[in-house]
Amino acid sequence: MQPSLGQLNPHPELELLLKLGQMQLQVLVLLKPPMLLGLKLRLANLLLMDH
């Protein structure tokens, strides 16, 4: 992680969440589709609640 990330991005925690989400999706691609679908729905709910 670069220390300058917070200066460039007004929402560093959002950037971190996006990176974590991408990592989780990469892991879940290896799992069963129903689990992936469930996570997609959960991520969508989190994003909708955030906005």
mmCIF file with all atom_site columns, N, CA and C in Angstrom:
data_model
loop_
_atom_site.group_PDB
_atom_site.id
_atom_site.type_symbol
_atom_site.label_atom_id
_atom_site.label_alt_id
_atom_site.label_comp_id
_atom_site.label_asym_id
_atom_site.label_entity_id
_atom_site.label_seq_id
_atom_site.pdbx_PDB_ins_code
_atom_site.Cartn_x
_atom_site.Cartn_y
_atom_site.Cartn_z
_atom_site.occupancy
_atom_site.B_iso_or_equiv
_atom_site.pdbx_formal_charge
_atom_site.auth_seq_id
_atom_site.auth_comp_id
_atom_site.auth_asym_id
_atom_site.auth_atom_id
_atom_site.pdbx_PDB_model_num
ATOM 1   N N  . MET A 1 1  ? 0.837   -1.199  0.000  1.00 0.00 ? 1  MET A N  1
ATOM 2   C CA . MET A 1 1  ? 0.000   0.000   0.000  1.00 0.00 ? 1  MET A CA 1
ATOM 3   C C  . MET A 1 1  ? 0.876   1.256   0.000  1.00 0.00 ? 1  MET A C  1
ATOM 4   N N  . GLN A 1 2  ? 0.577   2.158   -0.918 1.00 0.00 ? 2  GLN A N  1
ATOM 5   C CA . GLN A 1 2  ? 1.332   3.406   -0.942 1.00 0.00 ? 2  GLN A CA 1
ATOM 6   C C  . GLN A 1 2  ? 0.734   4.383   0.048  1.00 0.00 ? 2  GLN A C  1
ATOM 7   N N  . PRO A 1 3  ? 1.570   5.095   0.822  1.00 0.00 ? 3  PRO A N  1
ATOM 8   C CA . PRO A 1 3  ? 1.067   6.095   1.776  1.00 0.00 ? 3  PRO A CA 1
ATOM 9   C C  . PRO A 1 3  ? 0.402   7.274   1.078  1.00 0.00 ? 3  PRO A C  1
ATOM 10  N N  . SER A 1 4  ? 0.714   7.472   -0.216 1.00 0.00 ? 4  SER A N  1
ATOM 11  C CA . SER A 1 4  ? 0.146   8.605   -0.949 1.00 0.00 ? 4  SER A CA 1
ATOM 12  C C  . SER A 1 4  ? -1.284  8.329   -1.414 1.00 0.00 ? 4  SER A C  1
ATOM 13  N N  . LEU A 1 5  ? -1.751  7.093   -1.215 1.00 0.00 ? 5  LEU A N  1
ATOM 14  C CA . LEU A 1 5  ? -3.091  6.722   -1.679 1.00 0.00 ? 5  LEU A CA 1
ATOM 15  C C  . LEU A 1 5  ? -4.160  7.602   -1.040 1.00 0.00 ? 5  LEU A C  1
ATOM 16  N N  . GLY A 1 6  ? -4.017  7.871   0.252  1.00 0.00 ? 6  GLY A N  1
ATOM 17  C CA . GLY A 1 6  ? -4.999  8.693   0.951  1.00 0.00 ? 6  GLY A CA 1
ATOM 18  C C  . GLY A 1 6  ? -5.042  10.116  0.431  1.00 0.00 ? 6  GLY A C  1
ATOM 19  N N  . GLN A 1 7  ? -3.910  10.615  -0.056 1.00 0.00 ? 7  GLN A N  1
ATOM 20  C CA . GLN A 1 7  ? -3.853  11.976  -0.569 1.00 0.00 ? 7  GLN A CA 1
ATOM 21  C C  . GLN A 1 7  ? -4.504  12.056  -1.943 1.00 0.00 ? 7  GLN A C  1
ATOM 22  N N  . LEU A 1 8  ? -4.324  11.030  -2.754 1.00 0.00 ? 8  LEU A N  1
ATOM 23  C CA . LEU A 1 8  ? -4.887  11.034  -4.098 1.00 0.00 ? 8  LEU A CA 1
ATOM 24  C C  . LEU A 1 8  ? -6.383  10.735  -4.069 1.00 0.00 ? 8  LEU A C  1
ATOM 25  N N  . ASN A 1 9  ? -6.774  9.871   -3.151 1.00 0.00 ? 9  ASN A N  1
ATOM 26  C CA . ASN A 1 9  ? -8.162  9.415   -3.097 1.00 0.00 ? 9  ASN A CA 1
ATOM 27  C C  . ASN A 1 9  ? -8.850  9.997   -1.858 1.00 0.00 ? 9  ASN A C  1
ATOM 28  N N  . PRO A 1 10 ? -9.963  10.731  -2.046 1.00 0.00 ? 10 PRO A N  1
ATOM 29  C CA . PRO A 1 10 ? -10.685 11.301  -0.902 1.00 0.00 ? 10 PRO A CA 1
ATOM 30  C C  . PRO A 1 10 ? -11.330 10.231  -0.022 1.00 0.00 ? 10 PRO A C  1
ATOM 31  N N  . HIS A 1 11 ? -11.472 9.017   -0.567 1.00 0.00 ? 11 HIS A N  1
ATOM 32  C CA . HIS A 1 11 ? -12.093 7.933   0.205  1.00 0.00 ? 11 HIS A CA 1
ATOM 33  C C  . HIS A 1 11 ? -11.186 6.701   0.188  1.00 0.00 ? 11 HIS A C  1
ATOM 34  N N  . PRO A 1 12 ? -10.068 6.742   0.925  1.00 0.00 ? 12 PRO A N  1
ATOM 35  C CA . PRO A 1 12 ? -9.127  5.607   0.908  1.00 0.00 ? 12 PRO A CA 1
ATOM 36  C C  . PRO A 1 12 ? -9.762  4.320   1.415  1.00 0.00 ? 12 PRO A C  1
ATOM 37  N N  . GLU A 1 13 ? -10.697 4.443   2.369  1.00 0.00 ? 13 GLU A N  1
ATOM 38  C CA . GLU A 1 13 ? -11.332 3.230   2.892  1.00 0.00 ? 13 GLU A CA 1
ATOM 39  C C  . GLU A 1 13 ? -12.201 2.571   1.826  1.00 0.00 ? 13 GLU A C  1
ATOM 40  N N  . LEU A 1 14 ? -12.788 3.392   0.938  1.00 0.00 ? 14 LEU A N  1
ATOM 41  C CA . LEU A 1 14 ? -13.594 2.841   -0.148 1.00 0.00 ? 14 LEU A CA 1
ATOM 42  C C  . LEU A 1 14 ? -12.699 2.089   -1.135 1.00 0.00 ? 14 LEU A C  1
ATOM 43  N N  . GLU A 1 15 ? -11.536 2.677   -1.413 1.00 0.00 ? 15 GLU A N  1
ATOM 44  C CA . GLU A 1 15 ? -10.566 2.028   -2.301 1.00 0.00 ? 15 GLU A CA 1
ATOM 45  C C  . GLU A 1 15 ? -10.137 0.679   -1.712 1.00 0.00 ? 15 GLU A C  1
ATOM 46  N N  . LEU A 1 16 ? -9.922  0.668   -0.401 1.00 0.00 ? 16 LEU A N  1
ATOM 47  C CA . LEU A 1 16 ? -9.505  -0.563  0.273  1.00 0.00 ? 16 LEU A CA 1
ATOM 48  C C  . LEU A 1 16 ? -10.618 -1.616  0.178  1.00 0.00 ? 16 LEU A C  1
ATOM 49  N N  . LEU A 1 17 ? -11.863 -1.178  0.369  1.00 0.00 ? 17 LEU A N  1
ATOM 50  C CA . LEU A 1 17 ? -12.993 -2.108  0.271  1.00 0.00 ? 17 LEU A CA 1
ATOM 51  C C  . LEU A 1 17 ? -13.085 -2.688  -1.135 1.00 0.00 ? 17 LEU A C  1
ATOM 52  N N  . LEU A 1 18 ? -12.856 -1.856  -2.137 1.00 0.00 ? 18 LEU A N  1
ATOM 53  C CA . LEU A 1 18 ? -12.903 -2.338  -3.518 1.00 0.00 ? 18 LEU A CA 1
ATOM 54  C C  . LEU A 1 18 ? -11.825 -3.382  -3.767 1.00 0.00 ? 18 LEU A C  1
ATOM 55  N N  . LYS A 1 19 ? -10.619 -3.110  -3.245 1.00 0.00 ? 19 LYS A N  1
ATOM 56  C CA . LYS A 1 19 ? -9.530  -4.074  -3.421 1.00 0.00 ? 19 LYS A CA 1
ATOM 57  C C  . LYS A 1 19 ? -9.860  -5.390  -2.723 1.00 0.00 ? 19 LYS A C  1
ATOM 58  N N  . LEU A 1 20 ? -10.401 -5.306  -1.509 1.00 0.00 ? 20 LEU A N  1
ATOM 59  C CA . LEU A 1 20 ? -10.774 -6.518  -0.768 1.00 0.00 ? 20 LEU A CA 1
ATOM 60  C C  . LEU A 1 20 ? -11.871 -7.268  -1.512 1.00 0.00 ? 20 LEU A C  1
ATOM 61  N N  . GLY A 1 21 ? -12.844 -6.527  -2.046 1.00 0.00 ? 21 GLY A N  1
ATOM 62  C CA . GLY A 1 21 ? -13.929 -7.151  -2.794 1.00 0.00 ? 21 GLY A CA 1
ATOM 63  C C  . GLY A 1 21 ? -13.416 -7.888  -4.014 1.00 0.00 ? 21 GLY A C  1
ATOM 64  N N  . GLN A 1 22 ? -12.466 -7.280  -4.715 1.00 0.00 ? 22 GLN A N  1
ATOM 65  C CA . GLN A 1 22 ? -11.904 -7.924  -5.896 1.00 0.00 ? 22 GLN A CA 1
ATOM 66  C C  . GLN A 1 22 ? -11.188 -9.209  -5.515 1.00 0.00 ? 22 GLN A C  1
ATOM 67  N N  . MET A 1 23 ? -10.444 -9.166  -4.409 1.00 0.00 ? 23 MET A N  1
ATOM 68  C CA . MET A 1 23 ? -9.737  -10.366 -3.952 1.00 0.00 ? 23 MET A CA 1
ATOM 69  C C  . MET A 1 23 ? -10.728 -11.461 -3.594 1.00 0.00 ? 23 MET A C  1
ATOM 70  N N  . GLN A 1 24 ? -11.808 -11.084 -2.905 1.00 0.00 ? 24 GLN A N  1
ATOM 71  C CA . GLN A 1 24 ? -12.822 -12.072 -2.513 1.00 0.00 ? 24 GLN A CA 1
ATOM 72  C C  . GLN A 1 24 ? -13.476 -12.683 -3.745 1.00 0.00 ? 24 GLN A C  1
ATOM 73  N N  . LEU A 1 25 ? -13.771 -11.855 -4.746 1.00 0.00 ? 25 LEU A N  1
ATOM 74  C CA . LEU A 1 25 ? -14.398 -12.375 -5.955 1.00 0.00 ? 25 LEU A CA 1
ATOM 75  C C  . LEU A 1 25 ? -13.469 -13.340 -6.673 1.00 0.00 ? 25 LEU A C  1
ATOM 76  N N  . GLN A 1 26 ? -12.169 -13.020 -6.724 1.00 0.00 ? 26 GLN A N  1
ATOM 77  C CA . GLN A 1 26 ? -11.210 -13.914 -7.369 1.00 0.00 ? 26 GLN A CA 1
ATOM 78  C C  . GLN A 1 26 ? -11.195 -15.265 -6.665 1.00 0.00 ? 26 GLN A C  1
ATOM 79  N N  . VAL A 1 27 ? -11.271 -15.249 -5.334 1.00 0.00 ? 27 VAL A N  1
ATOM 80  C CA . VAL A 1 27 ? -11.289 -16.499 -4.568 1.00 0.00 ? 27 VAL A CA 1
ATOM 81  C C  . VAL A 1 27 ? -12.594 -17.250 -4.815 1.00 0.00 ? 27 VAL A C  1
ATOM 82  N N  . LEU A 1 28 ? -13.707 -16.502 -4.843 1.00 0.00 ? 28 LEU A N  1
ATOM 83  C CA . LEU A 1 28 ? -15.012 -17.148 -4.952 1.00 0.00 ? 28 LEU A CA 1
ATOM 84  C C  . LEU A 1 28 ? -15.287 -17.697 -6.343 1.00 0.00 ? 28 LEU A C  1
ATOM 85  N N  . VAL A 1 29 ? -14.568 -17.185 -7.346 1.00 0.00 ? 29 VAL A N  1
ATOM 86  C CA . VAL A 1 29 ? -14.730 -17.745 -8.690 1.00 0.00 ? 29 VAL A CA 1
ATOM 87  C C  . VAL A 1 29 ? -14.395 -19.236 -8.683 1.00 0.00 ? 29 VAL A C  1
ATOM 88  N N  . LEU A 1 30 ? -13.515 -19.621 -7.756 1.00 0.00 ? 30 LEU A N  1
ATOM 89  C CA . LEU A 1 30 ? -13.119 -21.029 -7.653 1.00 0.00 ? 30 LEU A CA 1
ATOM 90  C C  . LEU A 1 30 ? -14.179 -21.865 -6.938 1.00 0.00 ? 30 LEU A C  1
ATOM 91  N N  . LEU A 1 31 ? -15.125 -21.183 -6.286 1.00 0.00 ? 31 LEU A N  1
ATOM 92  C CA . LEU A 1 31 ? -16.136 -21.911 -5.519 1.00 0.00 ? 31 LEU A CA 1
ATOM 93  C C  . LEU A 1 31 ? -17.388 -22.148 -6.348 1.00 0.00 ? 31 LEU A C  1
ATOM 94  N N  . LYS A 1 32 ? -18.403 -22.691 -5.683 1.00 0.00 ? 32 LYS A N  1
ATOM 95  C CA . LYS A 1 32 ? -19.643 -23.028 -6.384 1.00 0.00 ? 32 LYS A CA 1
ATOM 96  C C  . LYS A 1 32 ? -20.389 -21.771 -6.821 1.00 0.00 ? 32 LYS A C  1
ATOM 97  N N  . PRO A 1 33 ? -21.029 -21.790 -7.988 1.00 0.00 ? 33 PRO A N  1
ATOM 98  C CA . PRO A 1 33 ? -21.802 -20.640 -8.479 1.00 0.00 ? 33 PRO A CA 1
ATOM 99  C C  . PRO A 1 33 ? -22.849 -20.126 -7.483 1.00 0.00 ? 33 PRO A C  1
ATOM 100 N N  . PRO A 1 34 ? -23.588 -20.999 -6.778 1.00 0.00 ? 34 PRO A N  1
ATOM 101 C CA . PRO A 1 34 ? -24.580 -20.466 -5.821 1.00 0.00 ? 34 PRO A CA 1
ATOM 102 C C  . PRO A 1 34 ? -23.940 -19.589 -4.747 1.00 0.00 ? 34 PRO A C  1
ATOM 103 N N  . MET A 1 35 ? -22.737 -19.964 -4.299 1.00 0.00 ? 35 MET A N  1
ATOM 104 C CA . MET A 1 35 ? -22.060 -19.158 -3.297 1.00 0.00 ? 35 MET A CA 1
ATOM 105 C C  . MET A 1 35 ? -21.644 -17.823 -3.896 1.00 0.00 ? 35 MET A C  1
ATOM 106 N N  . LEU A 1 36 ? -21.190 -17.848 -5.159 1.00 0.00 ? 36 LEU A N  1
ATOM 107 C CA . LEU A 1 36 ? -20.777 -16.628 -5.833 1.00 0.00 ? 36 LEU A CA 1
ATOM 108 C C  . LEU A 1 36 ? -21.968 -15.702 -6.013 1.00 0.00 ? 36 LEU A C  1
ATOM 109 N N  . LEU A 1 37 ? -23.101 -16.279 -6.398 1.00 0.00 ? 37 LEU A N  1
ATOM 110 C CA . LEU A 1 37 ? -24.308 -15.477 -6.571 1.00 0.00 ? 37 LEU A CA 1
ATOM 111 C C  . LEU A 1 37 ? -24.719 -14.844 -5.256 1.00 0.00 ? 37 LEU A C  1
ATOM 112 N N  . GLY A 1 38 ? -24.640 -15.617 -4.166 1.00 0.00 ? 38 GLY A N  1
ATOM 113 C CA . GLY A 1 38 ? -24.986 -15.089 -2.851 1.00 0.00 ? 38 GLY A CA 1
ATOM 114 C C  . GLY A 1 38 ? -24.093 -13.916 -2.465 1.00 0.00 ? 38 GLY A C  1
ATOM 115 N N  . LEU A 1 39 ? -22.796 -14.027 -2.783 1.00 0.00 ? 39 LEU A N  1
ATOM 116 C CA . LEU A 1 39 ? -21.883 -12.937 -2.436 1.00 0.00 ? 39 LEU A CA 1
ATOM 117 C C  . LEU A 1 39 ? -22.168 -11.706 -3.289 1.00 0.00 ? 39 LEU A C  1
ATOM 118 N N  . LYS A 1 40 ? -22.489 -11.924 -4.564 1.00 0.00 ? 40 LYS A N  1
ATOM 119 C CA . LYS A 1 40 ? -22.815 -10.798 -5.444 1.00 0.00 ? 40 LYS A CA 1
ATOM 120 C C  . LYS A 1 40 ? -24.005 -10.031 -4.880 1.00 0.00 ? 40 LYS A C  1
ATOM 121 N N  . LEU A 1 41 ? -25.010 -10.771 -4.415 1.00 0.00 ? 41 LEU A N  1
ATOM 122 C CA . LEU A 1 41 ? -26.178 -10.118 -3.839 1.00 0.00 ? 41 LEU A CA 1
ATOM 123 C C  . LEU A 1 41 ? -25.806 -9.349  -2.583 1.00 0.00 ? 41 LEU A C  1
ATOM 124 N N  . ARG A 1 42 ? -24.941 -9.950  -1.753 1.00 0.00 ? 42 ARG A N  1
ATOM 125 C CA . ARG A 1 42 ? -24.521 -9.265  -0.528 1.00 0.00 ? 42 ARG A CA 1
ATOM 126 C C  . ARG A 1 42 ? -23.730 -8.010  -0.853 1.00 0.00 ? 42 ARG A C  1
ATOM 127 N N  . LEU A 1 43 ? -22.826 -8.099  -1.836 1.00 0.00 ? 43 LEU A N  1
ATOM 128 C CA . LEU A 1 43 ? -22.039 -6.927  -2.233 1.00 0.00 ? 43 LEU A CA 1
ATOM 129 C C  . LEU A 1 43 ? -22.956 -5.843  -2.777 1.00 0.00 ? 43 LEU A C  1
ATOM 130 N N  . ALA A 1 44 ? -23.940 -6.236  -3.582 1.00 0.00 ? 44 ALA A N  1
ATOM 131 C CA . ALA A 1 44 ? -24.887 -5.262  -4.134 1.00 0.00 ? 44 ALA A CA 1
ATOM 132 C C  . ALA A 1 44 ? -25.643 -4.576  -3.007 1.00 0.00 ? 44 ALA A C  1
ATOM 133 N N  . ASN A 1 45 ? -26.077 -5.349  -2.018 1.00 0.00 ? 45 ASN A N  1
ATOM 134 C CA . ASN A 1 45 ? -26.794 -4.766  -0.879 1.00 0.00 ? 45 ASN A CA 1
ATOM 135 C C  . ASN A 1 45 ? -25.918 -3.779  -0.124 1.00 0.00 ? 45 ASN A C  1
ATOM 136 N N  . LEU A 1 46 ? -24.639 -4.139  0.083  1.00 0.00 ? 46 LEU A N  1
ATOM 137 C CA . LEU A 1 46 ? -23.716 -3.248  0.794  1.00 0.00 ? 46 LEU A CA 1
ATOM 138 C C  . LEU A 1 46 ? -23.528 -1.949  0.013  1.00 0.00 ? 46 LEU A C  1
ATOM 139 N N  . LEU A 1 47 ? -23.375 -2.069  -1.302 1.00 0.00 ? 47 LEU A N  1
ATOM 140 C CA . LEU A 1 47 ? -23.171 -0.866  -2.121 1.00 0.00 ? 47 LEU A CA 1
ATOM 141 C C  . LEU A 1 47 ? -24.421 0.009   -2.097 1.00 0.00 ? 47 LEU A C  1
ATOM 142 N N  . LEU A 1 48 ? -25.594 -0.616  -2.158 1.00 0.00 ? 48 LEU A N  1
ATOM 143 C CA . LEU A 1 48 ? -26.839 0.157   -2.150 1.00 0.00 ? 48 LEU A CA 1
ATOM 144 C C  . LEU A 1 48 ? -27.030 0.853   -0.810 1.00 0.00 ? 48 LEU A C  1
ATOM 145 N N  . MET A 1 49 ? -26.692 0.147   0.275  1.00 0.00 ? 49 MET A N  1
ATOM 146 C CA . MET A 1 49 ? -26.825 0.742   1.602  1.00 0.00 ? 49 MET A CA 1
ATOM 147 C C  . MET A 1 49 ? -25.838 1.891   1.784  1.00 0.00 ? 49 MET A C  1
ATOM 148 N N  . ASP A 1 50 ? -24.665 1.773   1.130  1.00 0.00 ? 50 ASP A N  1
ATOM 149 C CA . ASP A 1 50 ? -23.621 2.786   1.295  1.00 0.00 ? 50 ASP A CA 1
ATOM 150 C C  . ASP A 1 50 ? -23.999 4.109   0.633  1.00 0.00 ? 50 ASP A C  1
ATOM 151 N N  . HIS A 1 51 ? -24.752 4.045   -0.450 1.00 0.00 ? 51 HIS A N  1
ATOM 152 C CA . HIS A 1 51 ? -25.052 5.264   -1.221 1.00 0.00 ? 51 HIS A CA 1
ATOM 153 C C  . HIS A 1 51 ? -26.318 5.954   -0.773 1.00 0.00 ? 51 HIS A C  1
#
